[in-house]
Amino acid sequence: MAIIRRSFTWFTVVALTGVGLFACTADEATSTAPVITEPTGTPGYNALWLPPVLSGTTFNLTLAKSTKQYRTGAATNTYGYNGSSFWGPTLIMNKGDSVTLNVTNTLTDQTTTHWHGFHIAPEMDGGPHQVVAPGATWSPTFRVRNNAATYWYHPHLHEKTYEQLTMGAGGLIIIRDPAEAALALPRSYGVDDIPLVFSSRRFLSSNQFAKDIKVTTYGDYMLTNGTEKAMVTMPKQVVRLRLLNAEIERGLNIGLSDNRPFSVITNDGGLLDAPVVVTRVVMMPGERVEILVDLSKDAVGASLDLMAYNAGQSFGFPGQEGNPVQPDGTAGRINSSLLNNTDFPMLRMAVGAATASAITSVPSTLVANRYWTTADVTNSRTVTITGGQPGSGFSFDGKSFSHTLINHTIKLNAVEKWTVVNNNVFGHAIHLHDVQFKIISRSNGPVAPYESGWKDTFYLPLGTTAVVLAKFEDFTTTANAYMFHCHFSNHEDEGMMGQFTVVP
Ligand SMILES: [Cu+2]
């Protein structure tokens, strides 16, 4: 791939970018990634990497070491699945299919692969107990029961999640189902349906990723699908963006640079009843939303940025704190980052020609969800966030994670009300395995309409309490438990994780 030089016209740049995107089915080259330079002379952009797709009912994933050329000089050591230089392929599954995943670990460390958001038996879940030894292959098999939405897979080995995520291990999963297929929604992957994975990194002077869990909780440079200064051309019509916050700890207050409204159509576990129109959506690590952005009135050749409007957040919002000092990777920069407490772009969106079968309007309704209500509740419990004092990790109810500690035992088919209390020292992102739940109340105000759907991860701001309802059905615990934890992987690795079993 050649460097596109400034002497090209803007339209040529857009056209070539489009070709690059639409043709991209394999991993980008590491040292010859295209550099898109705008005629205005602003800093160059790199073509957004589009993860290749695997579909069918058997999925082979191989986690391996790789490298990617992010900086002049030494390449950055990374991890990727199936030969990717960062991240992995997007798995497309159909609800109702029985699938087998063969996960091969070529690292010298153990790993696990968790199917985030999936309602599956605990032994298939890929949590800390389902260890894949170096050189081994793990082959879980299960029926896909989740609704159409965007899910993801990532390592979940206790005390190694932070490191393996930092190195780039992860991938998206798209589930399709008939209810979603019946709607007039964009779904041409990489054309009008674009996956976007946000994760920032800090580079040491050696060009390697900083991965000191005690120091580097926030990166200094945003990587979108592993691409720094990413740019993509989207057609002049309604486009669908599948957003995943795959940060270690940073929250993202996402909006568009011209403040145009956009429509949230999914939460973590499925379509909403109807699109929710917003100008901002807050996403914590682990959360996904799919949004529709209307580009039909934009001129071909125009552009806008997908932004994180993170300046001015209150204390406890992850990424609010810290000082923007020069990156050197050395100690003394705990919780600081060049991106903290600032607004920054995450993707340059250029507008190209419309496609032949363009979606030009946003549906007024989506699906009819039947959520749990307090009338369904058969058991209630409270989980309180504790710990986090200097020198100690966060915990739940005073207990740090132990492989042998079962924090909660739940009866099969119970509809449970979990009240999660955070009067501690910082905000968190709470994730429950096994279930999709409904947030029914927050102590700091109403539940935002854009988070009113099925959720598996939610933001719990400092000083607040949230109440969620979930039904624990279909699977009981025969050996290994399910996890609940903070999805800030540094908090999780330092003990902010517990286990629950589901019993007859
Ligand atoms: Cu946390």
Coordinates of C-alpha atoms and ligand atoms in Angstrom, one line a residue:
M1 CA 0.0 0.0 0.0
A2 CA 1.5 3.3 -1.1
I3 CA 1.6 6.5 0.9
I4 CA -1.0 8.9 -0.5
R5 CA 0.8 12.1 -1.0
R6 CA -0.5 15.6 -0.5
S7 CA -0.6 16.4 -4.2
F8 CA -3.6 14.1 -4.6
T9 CA -6.9 15.9 -4.4
W10 CA -9.3 15.3 -1.5
F11 CA -11.6 13.3 -3.7
T12 CA -8.8 11.0 -4.7
V13 CA -7.9 10.5 -1.1
V14 CA -11.5 9.6 -0.2
A15 CA -11.8 7.2 -3.1
L16 CA -8.6 5.4 -2.3
T17 CA -9.5 5.2 1.3
G18 CA -12.8 3.7 0.4
V19 CA -11.1 1.1 -1.8
G20 CA -8.7 0.3 0.9
L21 CA -11.5 -0.2 3.4
F22 CA -13.9 -2.2 1.2
A23 CA -11.1 -4.5 0.0
C24 CA -9.7 -5.1 3.4
T25 CA -10.2 -8.6 4.6
A26 CA -6.8 -9.5 5.9
D27 CA -4.6 -7.9 8.5
E28 CA -3.0 -4.7 7.5
A29 CA 0.7 -4.7 6.8
T30 CA 2.6 -3.4 9.8
S31 CA 5.3 -1.3 8.2
T32 CA 3.6 -0.1 5.1
A33 CA 0.2 0.9 6.5
P34 CA -1.3 3.6 4.3
V35 CA -0.9 7.2 5.5
I36 CA -3.7 9.4 4.4
T37 CA -2.7 13.1 4.3
E38 CA -5.2 15.8 4.0
P39 CA -4.7 18.6 1.6
T40 CA -5.0 21.1 4.4
G41 CA -1.7 19.8 5.8
T42 CA -3.2 18.7 9.1
P43 CA -1.5 15.6 10.6
G44 CA -1.9 12.4 8.6
Y45 CA -4.4 9.7 9.2
N46 CA -4.1 6.0 9.0
A47 CA -6.7 3.8 7.3
L48 CA -8.9 2.2 10.0
W49 CA -8.1 -1.5 10.3
L50 CA -11.2 -3.6 9.7
P51 CA -11.0 -6.9 11.5
P52 CA -11.5 -9.8 9.2
V53 CA -14.7 -11.9 9.6
L54 CA -15.1 -15.5 10.6
S55 CA -18.6 -17.0 10.3
G56 CA -20.3 -20.4 10.4
T57 CA -20.5 -22.7 13.4
T58 CA -16.9 -23.6 13.9
F59 CA -14.5 -20.9 14.9
N60 CA -10.7 -21.4 15.1
L61 CA -8.8 -18.8 17.1
T62 CA -5.1 -18.8 17.6
L63 CA -3.6 -16.3 20.0
A64 CA 0.0 -15.4 19.2
K65 CA 2.7 -12.8 19.7
S66 CA 3.0 -10.3 16.9
T67 CA 4.4 -6.9 16.2
K68 CA 3.0 -3.6 14.9
Q69 CA 4.8 -0.6 13.6
Y70 CA 3.4 2.3 15.6
R71 CA 6.6 4.4 15.9
T72 CA 9.7 5.1 13.9
G73 CA 12.3 2.6 14.9
A74 CA 11.5 -0.6 16.8
A75 CA 8.2 -2.3 16.1
T76 CA 5.8 -2.6 19.1
N77 CA 5.4 -6.1 20.5
T78 CA 1.7 -7.1 20.5
Y79 CA -0.7 -10.0 20.7
G80 CA -3.3 -10.8 18.1
Y81 CA -5.6 -13.7 17.1
N82 CA -5.2 -15.5 13.8
G83 CA -2.2 -13.5 12.6
S84 CA -3.6 -10.0 13.3
S85 CA -1.0 -7.6 14.6
F86 CA -3.4 -6.3 17.2
W87 CA -6.8 -7.6 18.2
G88 CA -8.5 -10.4 16.3
P89 CA -11.2 -11.4 13.8
T90 CA -14.8 -10.6 14.2
L91 CA -16.9 -13.7 14.8
I92 CA -20.4 -13.6 13.2
M93 CA -22.8 -16.0 14.8
N94 CA -26.5 -16.7 14.4
K95 CA -28.8 -17.0 17.4
G96 CA -29.9 -20.6 17.8
D97 CA -26.8 -22.1 16.2
S98 CA -24.7 -24.6 18.1
V99 CA -21.1 -23.4 17.8
T100 CA -17.7 -24.8 18.6
L101 CA -14.7 -22.5 19.2
N102 CA -11.2 -23.9 19.1
V103 CA -8.9 -21.5 21.0
T104 CA -5.2 -22.3 20.6
N105 CA -2.7 -20.6 22.8
T106 CA 0.8 -20.1 21.3
L107 CA 1.9 -17.8 24.1
T108 CA 4.4 -18.9 26.7
D109 CA 1.8 -17.7 29.3
Q110 CA -1.5 -19.3 30.2
T111 CA -4.6 -17.5 28.9
T112 CA -8.4 -17.8 28.9
T113 CA -11.0 -16.6 26.4
H114 CA -14.2 -15.2 27.8
W115 CA -17.2 -14.7 25.6
H116 CA -18.3 -11.4 27.1
G117 CA -22.1 -11.1 27.4
F118 CA -22.9 -14.7 26.5
H119 CA -25.5 -16.7 28.3
I120 CA -23.8 -20.0 28.4
A121 CA -22.8 -22.7 30.9
P122 CA -20.0 -21.7 33.3
E123 CA -17.6 -24.3 32.0
M124 CA -17.9 -22.7 28.5
D125 CA -17.6 -19.1 29.8
G126 CA -13.9 -18.7 29.5
G127 CA -13.4 -17.1 32.9
P128 CA -10.4 -17.5 35.1
H129 CA -11.0 -21.3 35.6
Q130 CA -11.0 -22.3 32.0
V131 CA -7.2 -22.0 31.6
V132 CA -5.7 -22.6 28.2
A133 CA -2.1 -23.8 28.8
P134 CA 0.7 -22.7 26.5
G135 CA 0.5 -24.8 23.4
A136 CA -3.0 -26.1 24.3
T137 CA -6.3 -25.8 22.5
W138 CA -9.6 -25.2 24.4
S139 CA -12.8 -26.2 22.6
P140 CA -15.9 -24.9 24.2
T141 CA -19.2 -25.7 22.5
F142 CA -22.6 -24.1 23.2
R143 CA -25.8 -22.9 21.6
V144 CA -26.0 -19.2 20.9
R145 CA -28.9 -17.9 23.0
N146 CA -28.2 -14.2 23.0
N147 CA -30.1 -11.6 21.0
A148 CA -28.6 -9.9 18.0
A149 CA -26.1 -7.3 19.2
T150 CA -22.3 -6.7 19.5
Y151 CA -20.4 -8.8 22.0
W152 CA -16.7 -9.5 22.4
Y153 CA -14.1 -12.0 23.5
H154 CA -11.0 -11.3 25.6
P155 CA -8.6 -12.9 28.0
H156 CA -9.8 -13.3 31.5
L157 CA -7.0 -15.1 33.4
H158 CA -6.8 -13.7 36.9
E159 CA -3.9 -11.3 37.3
K160 CA -3.1 -11.5 33.6
T161 CA -6.2 -9.8 32.1
Y162 CA -4.7 -6.3 32.2
E163 CA -1.4 -7.4 30.6
Q164 CA -3.0 -9.6 27.8
L165 CA -5.6 -7.0 27.0
T166 CA -2.9 -4.3 26.9
M167 CA -0.9 -6.4 24.4
G168 CA -3.9 -6.4 22.1
A169 CA -5.7 -9.7 22.7
G170 CA -9.4 -9.4 22.0
G171 CA -12.0 -9.5 19.3
L172 CA -15.7 -8.7 18.5
I173 CA -18.6 -11.0 18.1
I174 CA -21.7 -10.0 16.2
I175 CA -24.8 -12.1 16.8
R176 CA -27.6 -11.9 14.2
D177 CA -31.2 -13.0 14.8
P178 CA -34.5 -12.9 12.8
A179 CA -35.8 -9.9 14.7
E180 CA -32.8 -7.8 13.8
A181 CA -32.8 -9.1 10.3
A182 CA -36.4 -8.0 9.8
L183 CA -35.5 -4.4 10.4
A184 CA -34.2 -2.0 7.7
L185 CA -30.8 -1.5 9.3
P186 CA -27.3 -1.1 7.8
R187 CA -25.6 -4.5 8.0
S188 CA -22.9 -4.6 5.3
Y189 CA -19.9 -5.2 7.5
G190 CA -17.1 -2.7 6.8
V191 CA -19.3 -0.6 4.4
D192 CA -22.3 0.8 6.3
D193 CA -21.8 -1.3 9.4
I194 CA -18.5 -0.5 11.0
P195 CA -17.0 -2.0 14.1
L196 CA -15.1 0.4 16.3
V197 CA -13.0 -0.7 19.3
F198 CA -11.4 2.0 21.4
S199 CA -8.3 1.4 23.5
S200 CA -5.5 3.8 24.3
R201 CA -1.9 2.9 24.9
R202 CA 1.2 4.5 26.4
F203 CA 4.5 3.9 24.5
L204 CA 7.8 3.6 26.3
S205 CA 10.9 5.1 24.8
S206 CA 11.6 1.5 23.5
N207 CA 8.4 1.8 21.5
Q208 CA 6.8 -0.9 23.6
F209 CA 3.4 -0.7 25.3
A210 CA 3.7 0.4 28.9
K211 CA 2.1 -2.4 31.0
D212 CA 2.9 -1.6 34.6
I213 CA -0.5 -2.2 36.3
K214 CA 0.5 0.1 39.2
V215 CA 1.3 3.0 36.9
T216 CA -0.2 2.8 33.5
T217 CA -4.0 2.7 33.8
Y218 CA -4.6 5.1 30.9
G219 CA -2.9 5.2 27.5
D220 CA -1.6 8.4 25.9
Y221 CA -2.7 7.7 22.4
M222 CA -6.1 6.4 21.3
L223 CA -6.0 3.3 19.1
T224 CA -9.3 2.6 17.2
N225 CA -9.3 -1.0 16.0
G226 CA -5.6 -0.8 16.9
T227 CA -5.1 2.1 14.5
E228 CA -3.7 5.4 15.7
K229 CA -5.2 8.5 14.0
A230 CA -7.7 6.3 12.3
M231 CA -9.8 7.4 9.4
V232 CA -12.5 5.7 7.5
T233 CA -14.8 6.6 4.6
M234 CA -18.5 5.9 5.1
P235 CA -21.2 6.2 2.5
K236 CA -23.5 9.2 2.3
Q237 CA -26.5 7.5 4.1
V238 CA -27.4 6.1 7.5
V239 CA -24.5 4.2 8.9
R240 CA -24.3 1.9 11.8
L241 CA -21.3 2.0 14.2
R242 CA -20.7 -0.8 16.6
L243 CA -18.9 0.8 19.5
L244 CA -16.9 -1.1 22.1
N245 CA -15.0 0.6 24.9
A246 CA -12.1 -1.8 25.3
E247 CA -10.0 0.5 27.5
I248 CA -8.3 -0.7 30.5
E249 CA -9.9 1.9 32.7
R250 CA -10.9 5.1 30.8
G251 CA -14.6 6.0 30.4
L252 CA -15.6 7.6 27.1
N253 CA -18.1 10.4 26.7
I254 CA -18.8 9.9 23.0
G255 CA -20.2 12.4 20.6
L256 CA -19.8 13.8 17.1
S257 CA -17.6 16.8 16.4
D258 CA -20.5 18.9 15.0
N259 CA -22.7 17.8 17.9
R260 CA -25.3 16.2 15.6
P261 CA -27.7 13.8 17.2
F262 CA -27.3 10.1 16.7
S263 CA -29.5 7.1 17.5
V264 CA -28.5 4.4 20.0
I265 CA -30.2 1.2 18.9
T266 CA -28.6 -1.5 21.1
N267 CA -27.3 -2.0 24.5
D268 CA -24.9 -4.8 25.5
G269 CA -27.4 -7.6 25.1
G270 CA -29.8 -6.6 22.3
L271 CA -31.8 -4.0 20.5
L272 CA -33.7 -1.4 22.4
D273 CA -37.5 -1.1 22.0
A274 CA -36.9 2.0 19.9
P275 CA -33.9 4.1 18.9
V276 CA -32.8 6.7 21.5
V277 CA -31.6 10.0 20.1
V278 CA -28.7 11.5 21.9
T279 CA -25.7 13.8 21.3
R280 CA -23.6 12.0 24.0
V281 CA -23.3 8.4 25.2
V282 CA -21.1 7.5 28.1
M283 CA -19.3 4.1 27.8
M284 CA -17.2 2.4 30.4
P285 CA -14.8 -0.5 29.6
G286 CA -16.7 -3.6 28.5
E287 CA -19.8 -1.7 27.4
R288 CA -21.1 -1.8 23.8
V289 CA -23.7 0.3 21.9
E290 CA -24.6 0.3 18.3
I291 CA -25.5 3.7 17.0
L292 CA -26.9 5.0 13.7
V293 CA -25.5 8.2 12.3
D294 CA -27.2 9.9 9.4
L295 CA -24.7 11.0 6.8
S296 CA -27.3 11.4 4.0
K297 CA -27.3 15.2 4.1
D298 CA -23.5 15.4 4.1
A299 CA -21.5 16.3 1.0
V300 CA -19.3 13.7 -0.5
G301 CA -15.8 14.8 0.7
A302 CA -17.0 16.2 3.9
S303 CA -15.7 14.8 7.2
L304 CA -16.4 14.8 10.9
D305 CA -14.8 13.3 14.0
L306 CA -16.1 10.8 16.4
M307 CA -15.0 12.3 19.7
A308 CA -14.5 11.6 23.3
Y309 CA -15.7 14.7 25.2
N310 CA -13.8 13.8 28.3
A311 CA -12.9 17.3 29.6
G312 CA -14.4 18.5 32.8
Q313 CA -15.8 15.2 34.1
S314 CA -16.3 15.0 37.9
F315 CA -13.9 13.1 40.1
G316 CA -14.4 9.4 39.9
F317 CA -15.0 9.4 36.2
P318 CA -12.1 7.3 34.9
G319 CA -9.9 9.5 32.8
Q320 CA -10.8 12.7 34.6
E321 CA -7.8 12.8 36.8
G322 CA -4.1 13.2 36.0
N323 CA -1.8 15.7 34.4
P324 CA -1.0 15.9 30.7
V325 CA 2.8 15.4 30.9
Q326 CA 5.1 14.1 28.3
P327 CA 5.0 10.3 27.9
D328 CA 8.1 8.6 29.2
G329 CA 6.6 5.6 30.8
T330 CA 8.5 6.2 34.1
A331 CA 7.1 6.0 37.6
G332 CA 5.4 8.9 39.2
R333 CA 2.7 9.2 36.6
I334 CA 0.1 7.0 38.3
N335 CA -3.3 7.6 36.7
S336 CA -2.0 10.4 34.5
S337 CA -2.3 10.5 30.7
L338 CA -2.0 12.8 27.8
L339 CA -5.7 12.1 27.1
N340 CA -7.0 12.7 30.6
N341 CA -9.5 15.5 31.3
T342 CA -9.5 16.5 27.6
D343 CA -11.6 16.2 24.5
F344 CA -9.9 14.1 21.8
P345 CA -10.8 12.6 18.4
M346 CA -11.1 8.8 18.1
L347 CA -12.0 8.5 14.4
R348 CA -12.0 10.7 11.4
M349 CA -15.2 9.9 9.4
A350 CA -15.0 11.0 5.7
V351 CA -18.1 10.9 3.6
G352 CA -18.1 9.0 0.4
A353 CA -20.6 8.1 -2.3
A354 CA -23.8 6.4 -1.2
T355 CA -24.1 2.6 -1.9
A356 CA -26.7 1.1 -4.2
S357 CA -29.1 -0.1 -1.5
A358 CA -28.6 2.6 1.0
I359 CA -30.5 2.8 4.3
T360 CA -31.7 6.4 4.4
S361 CA -33.9 6.6 7.5
V362 CA -33.8 5.4 11.1
P363 CA -36.6 2.9 12.1
S364 CA -39.1 4.4 14.6
T365 CA -39.3 1.2 16.6
L366 CA -37.0 -1.8 16.9
V367 CA -38.1 -4.9 19.0
A368 CA -40.5 -5.6 21.8
N369 CA -38.5 -6.4 24.9
R370 CA -40.0 -7.9 28.0
Y371 CA -37.8 -6.7 30.8
W372 CA -37.9 -7.9 34.4
T373 CA -39.7 -5.7 36.9
T374 CA -39.7 -5.6 40.7
A375 CA -42.9 -7.7 40.5
D376 CA -40.8 -10.6 39.1
V377 CA -38.2 -10.5 41.9
T378 CA -37.8 -13.6 44.0
N379 CA -34.6 -12.7 45.9
S380 CA -32.6 -9.5 46.7
R381 CA -29.1 -9.0 47.7
T382 CA -26.7 -6.0 48.2
V383 CA -23.1 -5.8 46.9
T384 CA -20.9 -3.1 48.3
I385 CA -17.7 -1.8 46.8
T386 CA -14.8 -1.8 49.3
G387 CA -11.1 -1.4 49.5
G388 CA -9.1 0.8 47.2
Q389 CA -7.0 2.4 50.0
P390 CA -3.4 3.1 49.1
G391 CA -1.6 -0.2 48.8
S392 CA -4.7 -2.3 48.5
G393 CA -6.9 -3.2 45.6
F394 CA -10.7 -2.7 45.4
S395 CA -12.9 -5.5 46.5
F396 CA -16.6 -6.5 47.0
D397 CA -17.9 -6.6 50.6
G398 CA -14.4 -6.6 52.0
K399 CA -13.3 -9.7 50.1
S400 CA -10.7 -9.8 47.4
F401 CA -10.9 -12.4 44.7
S402 CA -10.0 -15.9 45.6
H403 CA -10.4 -18.9 43.3
T404 CA -11.9 -20.9 46.2
L405 CA -14.3 -18.2 47.5
I406 CA -17.9 -18.3 46.4
N407 CA -19.4 -14.9 47.2
H408 CA -23.0 -15.6 46.3
T409 CA -25.1 -18.7 45.7
I410 CA -28.2 -18.2 43.5
K411 CA -31.1 -20.5 42.9
L412 CA -31.8 -21.6 39.4
N413 CA -34.6 -19.5 37.8
A414 CA -34.4 -16.8 40.5
V415 CA -35.1 -13.3 39.4
E416 CA -32.7 -11.3 41.5
K417 CA -32.5 -7.7 42.5
W418 CA -28.9 -6.6 43.0
T419 CA -28.3 -3.3 44.7
V420 CA -24.7 -2.3 44.1
V421 CA -23.4 0.4 46.4
N422 CA -20.4 2.6 45.6
N423 CA -19.7 4.9 48.5
N424 CA -16.0 4.2 48.0
V425 CA -13.3 6.3 46.4
F426 CA -13.8 6.0 42.6
G427 CA -16.2 5.1 39.9
H428 CA -16.3 1.5 38.5
A429 CA -17.8 -0.6 35.7
I430 CA -19.7 -3.6 37.0
H431 CA -19.9 -6.7 34.9
L432 CA -21.9 -9.9 35.6
H433 CA -21.3 -13.1 33.7
D434 CA -24.1 -15.4 32.6
V435 CA -26.9 -12.9 32.5
Q436 CA -28.2 -9.8 30.7
F437 CA -29.9 -7.5 33.3
K438 CA -32.1 -4.4 33.4
I439 CA -31.0 -1.3 35.3
I440 CA -34.1 -0.2 37.1
S441 CA -32.9 2.7 39.2
R442 CA -29.9 4.8 40.1
S443 CA -29.5 6.9 43.2
N444 CA -28.1 9.9 41.3
G445 CA -31.0 10.4 38.9
P446 CA -33.1 8.5 36.4
V447 CA -31.6 5.7 34.3
A448 CA -30.7 7.2 31.0
P449 CA -32.9 6.1 28.1
Y450 CA -29.9 5.1 26.2
E451 CA -29.0 2.5 28.9
S452 CA -32.6 1.2 29.3
G453 CA -32.0 -2.1 27.4
W454 CA -30.4 -5.4 28.2
K455 CA -27.0 -4.8 29.9
D456 CA -24.2 -6.9 31.2
T457 CA -21.9 -4.1 32.2
F458 CA -22.8 -0.7 33.8
Y459 CA -21.2 2.4 35.1
L460 CA -21.4 3.0 38.8
P461 CA -20.3 6.5 39.5
L462 CA -18.6 7.4 42.8
G463 CA -21.1 8.0 45.6
T464 CA -24.0 6.2 43.9
T465 CA -26.1 3.1 44.1
A466 CA -27.7 1.2 41.2
V467 CA -30.3 -1.5 41.2
V468 CA -30.3 -4.2 38.5
L469 CA -32.7 -7.1 37.9
A470 CA -31.6 -10.4 36.3
K471 CA -32.9 -13.9 35.9
F472 CA -30.5 -16.8 36.4
E473 CA -31.9 -19.5 34.2
D474 CA -30.9 -22.5 32.1
F475 CA -27.5 -23.2 33.6
T476 CA -26.4 -24.5 37.0
T477 CA -22.9 -24.7 38.3
T478 CA -21.4 -28.1 38.2
A479 CA -17.8 -27.2 38.6
N480 CA -16.6 -23.6 38.1
A481 CA -18.5 -20.5 39.1
Y482 CA -19.5 -17.5 37.2
M483 CA -17.7 -14.2 37.8
F484 CA -18.9 -10.7 38.7
H485 CA -16.2 -8.0 38.6
C486 CA -15.2 -4.5 37.8
H487 CA -14.3 -4.3 34.1
F488 CA -11.4 -1.9 34.7
S489 CA -8.9 -4.7 34.2
N490 CA -6.4 -3.2 36.6
H491 CA -9.1 -3.3 39.3
E492 CA -10.2 -6.8 38.3
D493 CA -6.6 -8.2 38.4
E494 CA -6.0 -6.6 41.8
G495 CA -8.9 -8.4 43.3
M496 CA -12.2 -6.6 42.4
M497 CA -13.9 -9.8 41.3
G498 CA -16.2 -12.3 43.0
Q499 CA -17.8 -15.6 42.1
F500 CA -21.4 -16.8 42.1
T501 CA -22.8 -20.2 41.6
V502 CA -26.3 -21.1 40.3
V503 CA -27.8 -24.1 42.0
P504 CA -31.0 -26.2 41.6
Ligands
CU1 CU -13.2 -0.8 39.4

